[in-house]
Amino acid sequence: MLPNFSPREAGAAWKAGWEAKVQAPFARFRQTFEGGDIVLPGGAPILLKPRRKALLTEPGLDPCLGRIGQLEVRLATTKSEIRRAQRLRFGVFYEEMSAVPTGFAALKRRDIDAYDAVCDHLLVIDHAATEAKPFRKPRPKVVGTYRLLRQARAEAHFGFYSAGEYDLAPLIERHPDKRFLELGRSCVLKPYRTKRTVELLWHGIWAYVLHHRIDAMLGCASLEGTDPDRLALPLSFLHHHARAPEAWRARALPERYVPMDRLAREAVDPKAALASLPPLMKGYLRVGATFGDGAVIDRQFGTTDVFVVLPVSAIAARYIGHFGAGADRHAA
């Protein structure tokens, strides 16, 4: 038989139960803490350290590498920042462009591979724009990224990413005293594809190159599309007018090799060819980069890739002054 409580009596009973069963245990638990440590009855205190996010960058290099107005270029210092770069890459590569995600990438909505764990990640952050999520403070928006892989790390893990498309061994063997840096997975959110964002990315790369005493940069750049005949003009231009010297040239793997000289040299209109190149590739050309032997079709990303190499010694002095650490407009 149920007790016949009045509303007031029911409220008092509920309050008494709450105090006895909920508040009292919490009060006893709080009493075991002294200054953030747990003190067990009759025992020594158990020291509790505050939880900190593990920093990913190495000591000696300030993660903040430069700034123009509200845009900052910096190295990712936490796994959370790397995940934000992966989300940006997913949005650009898979949602805006024609890349086909793996099941895991589609599930996570992030562009992920094993190299992310061994690379440094360069970010461009817009402090005037924020990303808001439920139960989380708004954060400045990540609008651009580059992935950086030093030779020592590559050799200690999986090798260079671009070795899956190009034979890099002869190039590296010809320069045993050089330190190589691979640039990859570059992307910028569409509204930010401006000269200012590119300047910041190059400034960040240059600061990184100086700190780690890099001698040469390499990697793959992409033309959108997988039909080399439709890309005959830019491919032929790169082959005839921007081919790397033999000492710095890498050749596409035999099973993936696609000829680049699809048009004769005299049939190439350099002005039209330059206009057909993506901004990133034009930027590489301006600072002194040259290109490898043979293109590679990347079906997953819907692109035709070419090999890029840039010895630091080949960078024109005016660009070092423009993007270098002494450029006042990039002061952090």
Short mmCIF file of C-alpha atoms in Angstrom, two decimals:
data_model
loop_
_atom_site.label_atom_id
_atom_site.label_comp_id
_atom_site.label_asym_id
_atom_site.label_seq_id
_atom_site.Cartn_x
_atom_site.Cartn_y
_atom_site.Cartn_z
CA MET A 1 0.00 0.00 0.00
CA LEU A 2 1.44 3.37 -1.06
CA PRO A 3 1.82 6.09 1.60
CA ASN A 4 -0.58 8.97 1.22
CA PHE A 5 1.77 12.02 1.04
CA SER A 6 0.59 15.55 0.71
CA PRO A 7 2.43 17.62 -1.94
CA ARG A 8 4.40 19.42 0.80
CA GLU A 9 5.38 16.14 2.48
CA ALA A 10 6.38 14.63 -0.87
CA GLY A 11 8.62 17.61 -1.58
CA ALA A 12 10.26 17.36 1.84
CA ALA A 13 10.87 13.62 1.40
CA TRP A 14 12.42 14.17 -2.05
CA LYS A 15 14.70 16.90 -0.64
CA ALA A 16 15.80 14.70 2.25
CA GLY A 17 16.59 11.85 -0.14
CA TRP A 18 18.57 14.16 -2.43
CA GLU A 19 20.65 15.48 0.46
CA ALA A 20 21.31 12.01 1.88
CA LYS A 21 21.95 10.09 -1.32
CA VAL A 22 23.55 12.72 -3.60
CA GLN A 23 24.85 15.79 -1.82
CA ALA A 24 26.36 14.03 1.19
CA PRO A 25 28.54 11.59 -0.84
CA PHE A 26 29.81 14.46 -2.98
CA ALA A 27 30.59 16.48 0.16
CA ARG A 28 32.58 13.57 1.61
CA PHE A 29 34.46 13.18 -1.68
CA ARG A 30 35.36 16.87 -1.75
CA GLN A 31 36.72 16.61 1.79
CA THR A 32 39.35 14.11 0.58
CA PHE A 33 41.00 16.84 -1.51
CA GLU A 34 43.58 19.24 -0.12
CA GLY A 35 44.93 21.72 -2.65
CA GLY A 36 44.00 19.52 -5.59
CA ASP A 37 45.46 16.28 -4.13
CA ILE A 38 43.61 13.24 -2.83
CA VAL A 39 44.23 12.43 0.86
CA LEU A 40 43.18 8.96 1.92
CA PRO A 41 42.40 8.38 5.62
CA GLY A 42 45.66 7.58 7.44
CA GLY A 43 47.70 7.73 4.25
CA ALA A 44 49.99 10.07 2.34
CA PRO A 45 48.40 12.40 -0.23
CA ILE A 46 48.14 11.21 -3.83
CA LEU A 47 49.44 14.08 -5.92
CA LEU A 48 47.30 14.99 -8.91
CA LYS A 49 48.89 16.83 -11.83
CA PRO A 50 46.65 19.11 -13.91
CA ARG A 51 45.83 17.61 -17.29
CA ARG A 52 47.81 19.22 -20.09
CA LYS A 53 47.65 18.80 -23.83
CA ALA A 54 50.86 17.23 -25.09
CA LEU A 55 52.75 19.66 -27.31
CA LEU A 56 53.85 18.20 -30.63
CA THR A 57 56.45 20.75 -31.67
CA GLU A 58 60.12 20.45 -30.82
CA PRO A 59 61.78 22.96 -28.48
CA GLY A 60 63.61 25.90 -30.01
CA LEU A 61 61.10 26.99 -32.63
CA ASP A 62 58.23 29.28 -31.66
CA PRO A 63 55.01 27.72 -33.05
CA CYS A 64 53.83 31.19 -34.13
CA LEU A 65 55.82 31.91 -37.29
CA GLY A 66 54.22 35.11 -38.60
CA ARG A 67 51.14 37.24 -38.97
CA ILE A 68 49.48 39.66 -41.40
CA GLY A 69 46.52 41.47 -39.85
CA GLN A 70 44.08 38.85 -38.55
CA LEU A 71 45.85 35.96 -40.34
CA GLU A 72 48.48 33.99 -38.44
CA VAL A 73 50.75 31.22 -39.71
CA ARG A 74 51.77 28.70 -37.07
CA LEU A 75 52.70 25.09 -36.47
CA ALA A 76 50.08 22.76 -35.04
CA THR A 77 50.99 22.01 -31.44
CA THR A 78 48.20 19.61 -30.43
CA LYS A 79 46.39 16.64 -31.94
CA SER A 80 43.24 18.75 -31.93
CA GLU A 81 44.88 21.26 -34.29
CA ILE A 82 45.97 18.44 -36.61
CA ARG A 83 42.38 17.19 -36.70
CA ARG A 84 41.26 20.68 -37.71
CA ALA A 85 43.79 20.64 -40.57
CA GLN A 86 42.45 17.24 -41.63
CA ARG A 87 38.89 18.60 -41.68
CA LEU A 88 40.00 21.48 -43.87
CA ARG A 89 41.73 19.06 -46.25
CA PHE A 90 38.60 16.92 -46.39
CA GLY A 91 36.46 19.93 -47.26
CA VAL A 92 38.78 21.05 -50.06
CA PHE A 93 39.87 17.70 -51.52
CA TYR A 94 36.69 15.66 -51.17
CA GLU A 95 33.80 18.12 -51.01
CA GLU A 96 35.02 20.92 -53.28
CA MET A 97 37.21 18.86 -55.60
CA SER A 98 36.76 15.35 -56.94
CA ALA A 99 38.77 13.17 -54.56
CA VAL A 100 37.18 9.89 -53.48
CA PRO A 101 37.45 9.31 -49.70
CA THR A 102 38.19 5.99 -48.08
CA GLY A 103 35.48 4.63 -45.82
CA PHE A 104 37.35 5.78 -42.72
CA ALA A 105 37.88 9.31 -44.08
CA ALA A 106 34.21 9.56 -45.09
CA LEU A 107 33.12 8.41 -41.63
CA LYS A 108 35.39 10.88 -39.81
CA ARG A 109 34.94 13.71 -42.33
CA ARG A 110 38.71 14.14 -42.21
CA ASP A 111 41.50 13.50 -44.72
CA ILE A 112 43.70 11.08 -42.78
CA ASP A 113 46.71 8.92 -43.52
CA ALA A 114 49.62 7.40 -41.61
CA TYR A 115 51.97 10.26 -42.52
CA ASP A 116 50.00 12.75 -40.41
CA ALA A 117 51.52 11.28 -37.26
CA VAL A 118 55.14 11.85 -38.36
CA CYS A 119 54.76 15.22 -40.13
CA ASP A 120 54.64 18.77 -38.84
CA HIS A 121 51.52 20.68 -39.86
CA LEU A 122 51.63 24.32 -40.90
CA LEU A 123 48.36 26.21 -40.33
CA VAL A 124 46.98 29.56 -41.40
CA ILE A 125 44.45 30.78 -38.84
CA ASP A 126 41.96 33.64 -39.22
CA HIS A 127 41.50 35.26 -35.82
CA ALA A 128 38.58 37.32 -37.13
CA ALA A 129 36.54 34.21 -38.01
CA THR A 130 35.55 31.61 -35.45
CA GLU A 131 34.34 28.03 -35.42
CA ALA A 132 31.62 27.36 -32.85
CA LYS A 133 30.57 23.91 -31.63
CA PRO A 134 28.10 22.93 -28.90
CA PHE A 135 29.63 22.93 -25.39
CA ARG A 136 32.91 24.37 -26.68
CA LYS A 137 34.37 27.86 -26.72
CA PRO A 138 34.60 29.43 -30.20
CA ARG A 139 38.05 29.03 -31.80
CA PRO A 140 39.78 30.96 -34.60
CA LYS A 141 39.21 29.30 -37.96
CA VAL A 142 41.87 27.20 -39.74
CA VAL A 143 41.82 28.38 -43.37
CA GLY A 144 45.03 26.94 -44.85
CA THR A 145 47.49 24.12 -44.23
CA TYR A 146 50.68 22.47 -45.44
CA ARG A 147 52.22 19.19 -44.32
CA LEU A 148 55.98 19.17 -43.70
CA LEU A 149 58.10 16.01 -43.58
CA ARG A 150 61.82 16.22 -42.82
CA GLN A 151 64.18 13.64 -44.27
CA ALA A 152 65.29 12.28 -40.88
CA ARG A 153 61.68 11.57 -39.89
CA ALA A 154 60.87 10.10 -43.29
CA GLU A 155 63.81 7.69 -43.11
CA ALA A 156 62.85 6.68 -39.56
CA HIS A 157 59.28 5.79 -40.58
CA PHE A 158 57.72 5.29 -44.03
CA GLY A 159 60.01 7.24 -46.35
CA PHE A 160 58.76 10.26 -48.28
CA TYR A 161 55.11 10.27 -49.37
CA SER A 162 56.07 11.21 -52.94
CA ALA A 163 58.19 8.04 -53.19
CA GLY A 164 54.90 6.29 -53.95
CA GLU A 165 54.90 8.10 -57.32
CA TYR A 166 58.56 8.98 -58.03
CA ASP A 167 61.89 7.22 -57.69
CA LEU A 168 63.63 9.48 -55.18
CA ALA A 169 66.59 7.22 -54.35
CA PRO A 170 68.90 8.47 -57.16
CA LEU A 171 68.12 12.12 -56.31
CA ILE A 172 68.93 11.65 -52.63
CA GLU A 173 72.04 9.56 -53.40
CA ARG A 174 73.38 12.37 -55.59
CA HIS A 175 73.15 14.76 -52.62
CA PRO A 176 74.21 12.76 -49.55
CA ASP A 177 75.16 15.92 -47.65
CA LYS A 178 71.81 17.69 -48.21
CA ARG A 179 68.83 17.86 -45.88
CA PHE A 180 65.54 17.41 -47.76
CA LEU A 181 62.08 18.60 -46.72
CA GLU A 182 58.91 17.27 -48.35
CA LEU A 183 55.98 19.66 -48.77
CA GLY A 184 52.55 18.13 -49.26
CA ARG A 185 48.80 18.14 -48.65
CA SER A 186 48.62 21.89 -49.27
CA CYS A 187 45.19 23.47 -49.39
CA VAL A 188 43.51 26.80 -48.66
CA LEU A 189 39.82 27.51 -48.09
CA LYS A 190 38.38 29.08 -51.23
CA PRO A 191 37.68 32.63 -49.90
CA TYR A 192 41.28 32.82 -48.65
CA ARG A 193 43.06 31.90 -51.89
CA THR A 194 44.78 35.25 -52.08
CA LYS A 195 48.30 36.61 -52.34
CA ARG A 196 48.31 37.39 -48.62
CA THR A 197 47.57 33.79 -47.59
CA VAL A 198 50.21 32.42 -49.98
CA GLU A 199 52.74 34.91 -48.60
CA LEU A 200 52.03 33.73 -45.06
CA LEU A 201 52.41 30.07 -46.02
CA TRP A 202 55.75 30.74 -47.70
CA HIS A 203 56.90 32.82 -44.75
CA GLY A 204 56.07 29.93 -42.42
CA ILE A 205 57.86 27.42 -44.65
CA TRP A 206 60.93 29.66 -44.86
CA ALA A 207 61.11 30.07 -41.07
CA TYR A 208 60.88 26.27 -40.75
CA VAL A 209 63.58 25.77 -43.42
CA LEU A 210 65.96 28.14 -41.64
CA HIS A 211 65.39 26.56 -38.23
CA HIS A 212 66.00 23.01 -39.44
CA ARG A 213 68.77 24.00 -41.87
CA ILE A 214 67.00 22.49 -44.86
CA ASP A 215 68.94 22.40 -48.16
CA ALA A 216 66.19 21.44 -50.60
CA MET A 217 62.42 21.07 -50.76
CA LEU A 218 60.58 18.46 -52.78
CA GLY A 219 57.08 17.11 -53.27
CA CYS A 220 54.24 16.61 -55.72
CA ALA A 221 52.04 19.35 -57.16
CA SER A 222 48.73 18.59 -58.82
CA LEU A 223 46.84 19.58 -61.93
CA GLU A 224 43.11 18.93 -61.65
CA GLY A 225 41.91 16.12 -63.89
CA THR A 226 43.12 12.65 -64.87
CA ASP A 227 43.23 12.97 -68.68
CA PRO A 228 46.81 13.96 -69.63
CA ASP A 229 45.75 14.88 -73.16
CA ARG A 230 43.49 17.61 -71.78
CA LEU A 231 46.46 18.81 -69.75
CA ALA A 232 48.86 18.70 -72.70
CA LEU A 233 49.61 22.44 -72.62
CA PRO A 234 50.68 22.80 -68.96
CA LEU A 235 52.46 19.43 -68.92
CA SER A 236 54.39 20.23 -72.09
CA PHE A 237 55.29 23.69 -70.80
CA LEU A 238 56.72 22.24 -67.59
CA HIS A 239 58.67 19.64 -69.56
CA HIS A 240 60.19 22.06 -72.11
CA HIS A 241 60.58 25.23 -70.01
CA ALA A 242 60.87 24.18 -66.35
CA ARG A 243 62.50 20.76 -66.34
CA ALA A 244 64.85 20.13 -63.42
CA PRO A 245 68.58 19.79 -64.14
CA GLU A 246 69.75 16.20 -64.21
CA ALA A 247 71.31 16.49 -60.75
CA TRP A 248 67.97 17.46 -59.21
CA ARG A 249 65.60 15.45 -61.38
CA ALA A 250 63.39 12.59 -60.19
CA ARG A 251 61.61 10.25 -62.59
CA ALA A 252 58.11 8.83 -62.17
CA LEU A 253 58.00 5.15 -61.25
CA PRO A 254 57.96 3.00 -64.42
CA GLU A 255 54.50 1.54 -63.77
CA ARG A 256 53.04 5.04 -63.22
CA TYR A 257 55.01 7.06 -65.76
CA VAL A 258 52.99 9.38 -68.04
CA PRO A 259 54.95 11.37 -70.68
CA MET A 260 54.78 15.14 -70.22
CA ASP A 261 56.09 16.22 -73.64
CA ARG A 262 52.70 15.85 -75.29
CA LEU A 263 53.24 18.89 -77.49
CA ALA A 264 56.37 19.92 -79.37
CA ARG A 265 58.31 22.80 -77.83
CA GLU A 266 57.42 25.17 -80.66
CA ALA A 267 53.71 24.37 -80.24
CA VAL A 268 53.67 25.56 -76.61
CA ASP A 269 52.44 29.10 -75.95
CA PRO A 270 54.23 29.97 -72.68
CA LYS A 271 51.81 32.76 -71.78
CA ALA A 272 48.74 30.56 -72.24
CA ALA A 273 50.47 27.69 -70.45
CA LEU A 274 51.26 29.83 -67.43
CA ALA A 275 47.65 31.01 -67.29
CA SER A 276 46.52 27.36 -67.19
CA LEU A 277 48.64 26.49 -64.16
CA PRO A 278 47.13 26.55 -60.66
CA PRO A 279 48.32 29.42 -58.43
CA LEU A 280 50.43 27.14 -56.23
CA MET A 281 52.40 25.83 -59.21
CA LYS A 282 52.94 29.35 -60.55
CA GLY A 283 54.24 30.29 -57.12
CA TYR A 284 56.72 27.42 -57.21
CA LEU A 285 57.97 28.57 -60.59
CA ARG A 286 58.42 32.16 -59.42
CA VAL A 287 60.66 31.24 -56.51
CA GLY A 288 62.86 28.97 -58.65
CA ALA A 289 61.41 25.46 -58.52
CA THR A 290 61.83 23.00 -61.38
CA PHE A 291 59.95 19.83 -62.28
CA GLY A 292 60.67 16.14 -62.66
CA ASP A 293 60.50 13.63 -65.50
CA GLY A 294 57.04 12.24 -66.13
CA ALA A 295 53.62 12.85 -64.61
CA VAL A 296 51.53 10.46 -62.48
CA ILE A 297 47.75 9.97 -62.49
CA ASP A 298 46.24 9.96 -59.00
CA ARG A 299 42.79 8.40 -59.40
CA GLN A 300 41.80 8.78 -55.75
CA PHE A 301 42.34 12.55 -55.77
CA GLY A 302 41.28 13.08 -59.38
CA THR A 303 44.56 14.78 -60.29
CA THR A 304 47.63 14.53 -62.47
CA ASP A 305 50.73 14.97 -60.33
CA VAL A 306 54.13 16.37 -61.22
CA PHE A 307 57.32 16.30 -59.15
CA VAL A 308 58.65 19.61 -57.81
CA VAL A 309 62.13 20.26 -56.45
CA LEU A 310 63.50 23.51 -55.04
CA PRO A 311 67.09 23.72 -53.76
CA VAL A 312 67.38 26.55 -51.25
CA SER A 313 70.40 27.82 -53.20
CA ALA A 314 68.15 28.36 -56.23
CA ILE A 315 65.75 30.74 -54.47
CA ALA A 316 66.26 34.28 -55.74
CA ALA A 317 67.51 36.76 -53.14
CA ARG A 318 64.51 39.04 -53.68
CA TYR A 319 62.15 36.26 -52.59
CA ILE A 320 64.22 35.46 -49.53
CA GLY A 321 63.89 39.12 -48.57
CA HIS A 322 60.18 39.09 -49.37
CA PHE A 323 59.22 35.98 -47.42
CA GLY A 324 62.12 35.84 -44.99
CA ALA A 325 62.19 36.25 -41.26
CA GLY A 326 63.17 39.91 -41.54
CA ALA A 327 60.03 40.92 -43.40
CA ASP A 328 58.32 43.37 -41.02
CA ARG A 329 54.83 42.76 -42.38
CA HIS A 330 55.06 39.13 -41.20
CA ALA A 331 56.12 39.94 -37.65
CA ALA A 332 54.51 37.55 -35.19
#
